[in-house]
Short mmCIF file of the C-alpha atoms (twelve columns), coordinates in Angstrom:
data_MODEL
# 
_entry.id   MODEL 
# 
loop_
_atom_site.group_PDB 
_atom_site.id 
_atom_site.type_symbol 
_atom_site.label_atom_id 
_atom_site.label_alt_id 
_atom_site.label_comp_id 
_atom_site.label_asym_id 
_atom_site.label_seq_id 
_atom_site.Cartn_x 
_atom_site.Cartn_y 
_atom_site.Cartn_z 
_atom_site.pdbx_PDB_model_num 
ATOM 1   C CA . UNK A 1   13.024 52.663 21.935 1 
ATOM 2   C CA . UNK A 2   12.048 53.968 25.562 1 
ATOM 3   C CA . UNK A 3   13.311 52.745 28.632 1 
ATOM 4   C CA . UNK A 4   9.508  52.095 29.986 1 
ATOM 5   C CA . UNK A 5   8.494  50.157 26.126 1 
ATOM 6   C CA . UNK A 6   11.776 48.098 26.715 1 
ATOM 7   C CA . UNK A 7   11.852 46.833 29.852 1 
ATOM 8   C CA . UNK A 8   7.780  46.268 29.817 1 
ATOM 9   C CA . UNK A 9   8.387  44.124 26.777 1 
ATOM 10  C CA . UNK A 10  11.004 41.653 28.530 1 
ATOM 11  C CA . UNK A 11  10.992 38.378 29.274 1 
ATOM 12  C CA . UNK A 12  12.924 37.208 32.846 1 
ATOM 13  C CA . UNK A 13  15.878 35.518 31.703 1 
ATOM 14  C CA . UNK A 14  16.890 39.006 29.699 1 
ATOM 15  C CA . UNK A 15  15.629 41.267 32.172 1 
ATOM 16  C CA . UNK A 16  17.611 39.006 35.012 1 
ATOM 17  C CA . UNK A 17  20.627 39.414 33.156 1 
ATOM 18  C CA . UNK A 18  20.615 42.909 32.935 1 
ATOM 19  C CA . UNK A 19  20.284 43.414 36.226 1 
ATOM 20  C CA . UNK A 20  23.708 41.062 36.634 1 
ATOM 21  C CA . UNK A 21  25.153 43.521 33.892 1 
ATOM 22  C CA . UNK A 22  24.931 47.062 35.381 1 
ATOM 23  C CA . UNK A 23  25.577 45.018 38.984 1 
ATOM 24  C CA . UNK A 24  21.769 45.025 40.967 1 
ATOM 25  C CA . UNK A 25  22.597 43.210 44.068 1 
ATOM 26  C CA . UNK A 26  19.349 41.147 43.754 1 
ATOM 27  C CA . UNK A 27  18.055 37.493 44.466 1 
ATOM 28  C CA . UNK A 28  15.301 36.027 42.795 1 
ATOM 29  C CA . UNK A 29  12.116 35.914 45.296 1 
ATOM 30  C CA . UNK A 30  10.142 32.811 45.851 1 
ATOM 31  C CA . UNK A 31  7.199  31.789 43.099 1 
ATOM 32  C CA . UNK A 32  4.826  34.817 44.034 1 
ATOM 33  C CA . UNK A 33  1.160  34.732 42.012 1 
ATOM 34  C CA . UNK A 34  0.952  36.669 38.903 1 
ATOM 35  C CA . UNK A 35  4.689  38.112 39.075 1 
ATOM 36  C CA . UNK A 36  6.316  36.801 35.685 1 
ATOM 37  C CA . UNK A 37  10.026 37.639 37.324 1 
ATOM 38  C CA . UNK A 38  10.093 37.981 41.244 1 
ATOM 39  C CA . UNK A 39  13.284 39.870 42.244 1 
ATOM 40  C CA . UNK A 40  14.534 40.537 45.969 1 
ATOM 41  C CA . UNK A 41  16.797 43.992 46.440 1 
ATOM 42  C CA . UNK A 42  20.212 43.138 48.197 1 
ATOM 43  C CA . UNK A 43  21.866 46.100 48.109 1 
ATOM 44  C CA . UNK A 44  21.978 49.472 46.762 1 
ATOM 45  C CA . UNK A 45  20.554 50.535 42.825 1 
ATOM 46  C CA . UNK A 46  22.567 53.000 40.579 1 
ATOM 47  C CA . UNK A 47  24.208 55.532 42.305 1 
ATOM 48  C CA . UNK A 48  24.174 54.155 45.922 1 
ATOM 49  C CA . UNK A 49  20.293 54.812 45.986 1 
ATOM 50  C CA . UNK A 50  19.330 52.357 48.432 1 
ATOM 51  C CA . UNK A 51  15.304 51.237 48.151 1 
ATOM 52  C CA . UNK A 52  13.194 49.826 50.905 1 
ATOM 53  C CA . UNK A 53  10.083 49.675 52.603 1 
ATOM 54  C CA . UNK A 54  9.082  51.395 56.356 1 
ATOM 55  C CA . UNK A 55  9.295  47.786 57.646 1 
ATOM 56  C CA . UNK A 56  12.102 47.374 60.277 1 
ATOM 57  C CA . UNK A 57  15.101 45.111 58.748 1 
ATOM 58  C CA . UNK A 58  13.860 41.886 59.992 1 
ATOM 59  C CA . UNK A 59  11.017 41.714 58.826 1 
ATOM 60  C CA . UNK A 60  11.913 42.973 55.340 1 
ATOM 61  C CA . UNK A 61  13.638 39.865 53.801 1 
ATOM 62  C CA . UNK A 62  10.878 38.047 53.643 1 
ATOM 63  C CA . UNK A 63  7.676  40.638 53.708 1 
ATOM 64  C CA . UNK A 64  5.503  40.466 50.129 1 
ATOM 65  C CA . UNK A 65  5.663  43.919 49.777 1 
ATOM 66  C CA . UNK A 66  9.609  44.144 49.309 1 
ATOM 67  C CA . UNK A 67  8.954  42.103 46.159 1 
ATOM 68  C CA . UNK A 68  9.447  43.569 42.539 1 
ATOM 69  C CA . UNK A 69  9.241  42.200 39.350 1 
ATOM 70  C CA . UNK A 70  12.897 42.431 37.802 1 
ATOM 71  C CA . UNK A 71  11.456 44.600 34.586 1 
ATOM 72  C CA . UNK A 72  10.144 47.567 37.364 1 
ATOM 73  C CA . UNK A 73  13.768 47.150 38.943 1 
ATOM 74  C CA . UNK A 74  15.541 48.090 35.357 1 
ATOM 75  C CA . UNK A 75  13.109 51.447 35.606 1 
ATOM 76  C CA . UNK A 76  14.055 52.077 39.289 1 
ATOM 77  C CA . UNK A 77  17.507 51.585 38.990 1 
ATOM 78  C CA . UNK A 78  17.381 54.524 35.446 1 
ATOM 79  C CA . UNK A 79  15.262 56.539 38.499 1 
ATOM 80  C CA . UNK A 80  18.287 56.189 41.355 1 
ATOM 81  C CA . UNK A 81  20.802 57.195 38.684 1 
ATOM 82  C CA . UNK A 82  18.580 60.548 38.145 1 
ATOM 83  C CA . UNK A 83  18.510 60.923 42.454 1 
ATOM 84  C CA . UNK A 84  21.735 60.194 43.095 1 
ATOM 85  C CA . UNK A 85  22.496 63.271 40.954 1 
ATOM 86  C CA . UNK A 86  20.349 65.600 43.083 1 
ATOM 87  C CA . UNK A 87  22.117 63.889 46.304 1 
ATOM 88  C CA . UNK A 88  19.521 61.114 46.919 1 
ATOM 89  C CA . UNK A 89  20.472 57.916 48.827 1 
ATOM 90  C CA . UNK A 90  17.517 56.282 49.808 1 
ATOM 91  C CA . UNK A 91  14.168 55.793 48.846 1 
ATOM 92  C CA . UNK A 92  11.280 54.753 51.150 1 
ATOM 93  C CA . UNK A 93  7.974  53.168 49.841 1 
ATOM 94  C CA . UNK A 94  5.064  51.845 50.965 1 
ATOM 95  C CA . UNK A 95  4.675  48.684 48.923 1 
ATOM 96  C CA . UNK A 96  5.067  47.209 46.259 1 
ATOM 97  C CA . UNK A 97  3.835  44.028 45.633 1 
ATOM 98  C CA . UNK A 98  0.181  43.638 46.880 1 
ATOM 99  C CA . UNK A 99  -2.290 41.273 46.319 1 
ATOM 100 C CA . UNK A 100 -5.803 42.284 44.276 1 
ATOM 101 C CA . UNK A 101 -7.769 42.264 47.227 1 
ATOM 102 C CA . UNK A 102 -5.396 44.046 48.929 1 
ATOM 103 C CA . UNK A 103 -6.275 46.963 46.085 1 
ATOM 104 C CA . UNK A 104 -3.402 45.750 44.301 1 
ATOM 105 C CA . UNK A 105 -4.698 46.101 40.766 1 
ATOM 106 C CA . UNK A 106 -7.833 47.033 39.074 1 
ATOM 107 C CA . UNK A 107 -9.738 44.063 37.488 1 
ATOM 108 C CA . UNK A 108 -8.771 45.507 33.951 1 
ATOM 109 C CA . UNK A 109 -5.018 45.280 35.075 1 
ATOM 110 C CA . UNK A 110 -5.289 41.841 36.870 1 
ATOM 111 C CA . UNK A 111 -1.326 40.542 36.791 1 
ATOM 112 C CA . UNK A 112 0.026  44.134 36.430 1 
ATOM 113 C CA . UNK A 113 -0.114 47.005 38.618 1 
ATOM 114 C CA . UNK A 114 0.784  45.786 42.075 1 
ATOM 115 C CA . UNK A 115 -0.293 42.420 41.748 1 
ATOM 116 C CA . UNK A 116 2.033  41.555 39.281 1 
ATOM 117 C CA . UNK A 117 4.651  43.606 41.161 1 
ATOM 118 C CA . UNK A 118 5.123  45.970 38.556 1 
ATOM 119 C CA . UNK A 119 4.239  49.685 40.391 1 
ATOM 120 C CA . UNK A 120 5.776  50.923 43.919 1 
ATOM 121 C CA . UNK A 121 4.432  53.465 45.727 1 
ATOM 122 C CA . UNK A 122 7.603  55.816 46.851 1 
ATOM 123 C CA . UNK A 123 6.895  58.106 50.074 1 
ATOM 124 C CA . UNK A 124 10.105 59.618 51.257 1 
ATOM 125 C CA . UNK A 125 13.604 60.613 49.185 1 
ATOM 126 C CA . UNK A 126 16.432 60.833 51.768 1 
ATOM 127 C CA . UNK A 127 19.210 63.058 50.783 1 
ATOM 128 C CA . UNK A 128 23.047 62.599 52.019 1 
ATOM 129 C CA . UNK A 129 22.609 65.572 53.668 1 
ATOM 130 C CA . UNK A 130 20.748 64.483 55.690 1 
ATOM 131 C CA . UNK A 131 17.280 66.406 55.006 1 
ATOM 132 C CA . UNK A 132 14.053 64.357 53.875 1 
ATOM 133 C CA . UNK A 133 11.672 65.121 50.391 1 
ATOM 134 C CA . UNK A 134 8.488  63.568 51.835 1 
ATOM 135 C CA . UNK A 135 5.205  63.429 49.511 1 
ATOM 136 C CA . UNK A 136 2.734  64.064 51.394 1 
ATOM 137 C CA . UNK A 137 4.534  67.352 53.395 1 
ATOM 138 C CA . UNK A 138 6.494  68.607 50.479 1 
ATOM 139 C CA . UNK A 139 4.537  67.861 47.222 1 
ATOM 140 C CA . UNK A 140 2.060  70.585 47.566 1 
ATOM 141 C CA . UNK A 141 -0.223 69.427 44.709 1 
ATOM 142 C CA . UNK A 142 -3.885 69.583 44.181 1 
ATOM 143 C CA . UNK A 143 -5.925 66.900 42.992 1 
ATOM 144 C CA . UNK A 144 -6.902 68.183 39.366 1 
ATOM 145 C CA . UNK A 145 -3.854 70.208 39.086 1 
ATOM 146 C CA . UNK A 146 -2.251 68.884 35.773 1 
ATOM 147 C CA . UNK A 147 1.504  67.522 36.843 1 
ATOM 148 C CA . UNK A 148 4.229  68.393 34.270 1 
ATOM 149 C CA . UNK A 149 5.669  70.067 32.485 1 
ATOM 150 C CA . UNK A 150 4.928  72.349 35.717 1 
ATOM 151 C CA . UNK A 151 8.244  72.239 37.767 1 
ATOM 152 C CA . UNK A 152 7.307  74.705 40.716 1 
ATOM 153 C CA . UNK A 153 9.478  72.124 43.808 1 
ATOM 154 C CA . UNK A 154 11.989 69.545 43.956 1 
ATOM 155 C CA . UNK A 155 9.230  66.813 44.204 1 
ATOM 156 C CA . UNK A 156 7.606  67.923 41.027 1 
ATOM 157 C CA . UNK A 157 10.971 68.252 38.937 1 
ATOM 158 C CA . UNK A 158 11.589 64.261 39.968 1 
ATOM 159 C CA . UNK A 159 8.573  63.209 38.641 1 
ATOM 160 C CA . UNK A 160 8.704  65.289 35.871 1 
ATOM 161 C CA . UNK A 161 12.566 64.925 34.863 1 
ATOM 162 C CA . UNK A 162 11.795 61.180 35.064 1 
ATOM 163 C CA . UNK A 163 8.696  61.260 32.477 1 
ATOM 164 C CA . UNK A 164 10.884 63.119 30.185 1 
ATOM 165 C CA . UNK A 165 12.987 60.073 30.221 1 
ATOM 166 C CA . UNK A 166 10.269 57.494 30.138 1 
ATOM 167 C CA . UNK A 167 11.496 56.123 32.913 1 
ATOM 168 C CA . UNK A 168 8.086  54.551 34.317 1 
ATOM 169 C CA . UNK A 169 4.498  54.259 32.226 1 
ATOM 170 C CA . UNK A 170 2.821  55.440 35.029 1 
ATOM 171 C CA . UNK A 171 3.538  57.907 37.642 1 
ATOM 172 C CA . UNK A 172 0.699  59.226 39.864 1 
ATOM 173 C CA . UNK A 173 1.180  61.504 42.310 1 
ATOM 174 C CA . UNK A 174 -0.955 63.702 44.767 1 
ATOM 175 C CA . UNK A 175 -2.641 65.935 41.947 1 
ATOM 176 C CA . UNK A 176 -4.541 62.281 40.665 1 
ATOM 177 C CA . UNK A 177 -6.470 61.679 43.773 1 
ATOM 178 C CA . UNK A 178 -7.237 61.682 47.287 1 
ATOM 179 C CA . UNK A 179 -5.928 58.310 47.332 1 
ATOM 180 C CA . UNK A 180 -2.405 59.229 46.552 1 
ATOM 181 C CA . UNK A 181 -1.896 62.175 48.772 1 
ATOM 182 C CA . UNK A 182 1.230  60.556 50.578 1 
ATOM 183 C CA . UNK A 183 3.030  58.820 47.792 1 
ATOM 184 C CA . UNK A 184 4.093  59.012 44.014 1 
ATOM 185 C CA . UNK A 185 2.671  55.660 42.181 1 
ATOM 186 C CA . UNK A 186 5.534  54.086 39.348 1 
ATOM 187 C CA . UNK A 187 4.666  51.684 37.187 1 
ATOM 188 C CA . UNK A 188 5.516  49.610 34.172 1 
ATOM 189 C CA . UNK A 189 3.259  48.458 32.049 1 
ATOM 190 C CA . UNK A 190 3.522  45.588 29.602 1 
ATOM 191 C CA . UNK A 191 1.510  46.164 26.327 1 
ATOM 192 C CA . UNK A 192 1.402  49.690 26.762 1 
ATOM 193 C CA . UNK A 193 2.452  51.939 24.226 1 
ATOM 194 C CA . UNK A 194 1.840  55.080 26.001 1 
ATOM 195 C CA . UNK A 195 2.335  57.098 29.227 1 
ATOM 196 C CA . UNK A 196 0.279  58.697 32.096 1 
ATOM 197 C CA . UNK A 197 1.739  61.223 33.939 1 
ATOM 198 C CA . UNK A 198 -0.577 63.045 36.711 1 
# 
């Protein structure tokens, strides 16, 4: 079974226990609306891939966007075992968790999406050497411009290498739409047997 079918189809107790297996430093987050298993990052994901939001450190351990729902975590933590290997150590997003009027979800998708903290959007991939992958400077796509299997940077072989896993349901990056010219959209998606890729 795929990663992205699997961890969709979990419930919190299993999913929370995985994350205690392979060693997530994670608490669970206060009762947040329409999140079935609120997680809090502690620490670093596989392979020392650290995973935050631009918010300075204060303000981060308690800020609704630095919440994830535990089955999105199992996905992100298969994603910073695929960085690490190309020398990743951090990941910066823009939010995760976001509430439907803040354009969290779609109606369709109420309780998914971001409002049921199940999609980050990931801006920047910070390398140990010290040099930065950011979307919206080093993507170079085109909104139309089919994604995969298309591997012409770094950026696109991420996104790519990470569908050929099923990693995520979703991943959306600047070649969907205007709206995602800065960031790469990844998402899990319960009751969905399928993948979009763009």
């Amino acid at each position: 079974i795929a990663p992205n079918l699997r961890y969709a189809a979990m419930d919190a107790a299993s999913c929370e226990a995985e994350l205690v297996k392979r060693q997530v430093p994670f608490v669970r987050a206060e009762a947040t609306p329409g999140v079935l298993a609120p997680v809090r990052l502690r620490g670093p994901l596989s392979g020392g891939v650290l995973l935050h939001s631009m918010l300075p450190v204060a303000q981060r351990e308690r800020a609704p966007m630095e919440i994830f729902d535990c089955r999105l975590v199992l996905a992100l933590d298969d994603f910073s075992a695929m960085l690490a290997k190309r020398g990743v150590v951090e990941m910066i997003h823009l939010s995760a968790y976001r509430l439907r009027k803040q354009f969290g979800c779609t109606k369709k998708y109420d309780g998914k999406q971001h409002c049921g903290a199940l999609a980050v959007d990931l801006a920047e991939f910070k390398r140990k050497d010290g040099t930065t992958l950011v979307v919206q400077r080093d993507f170079h796509g085109k909104v139309g411009e089919p994604t995969c299997p298309s591997r012409p940077n770094e950026l696109w072989s991420i996104v790519c290498d990470a569908a050929d896993r099923a990693i995520f349901n979703v991943m959306l990056t600047p070649n969907f739409n205007a709206q995602h010219f800065n960031h790469v959209h990844v998402e899990i998606t319960p009751d969905a047997a399928w993948m979009l890729v763009h």
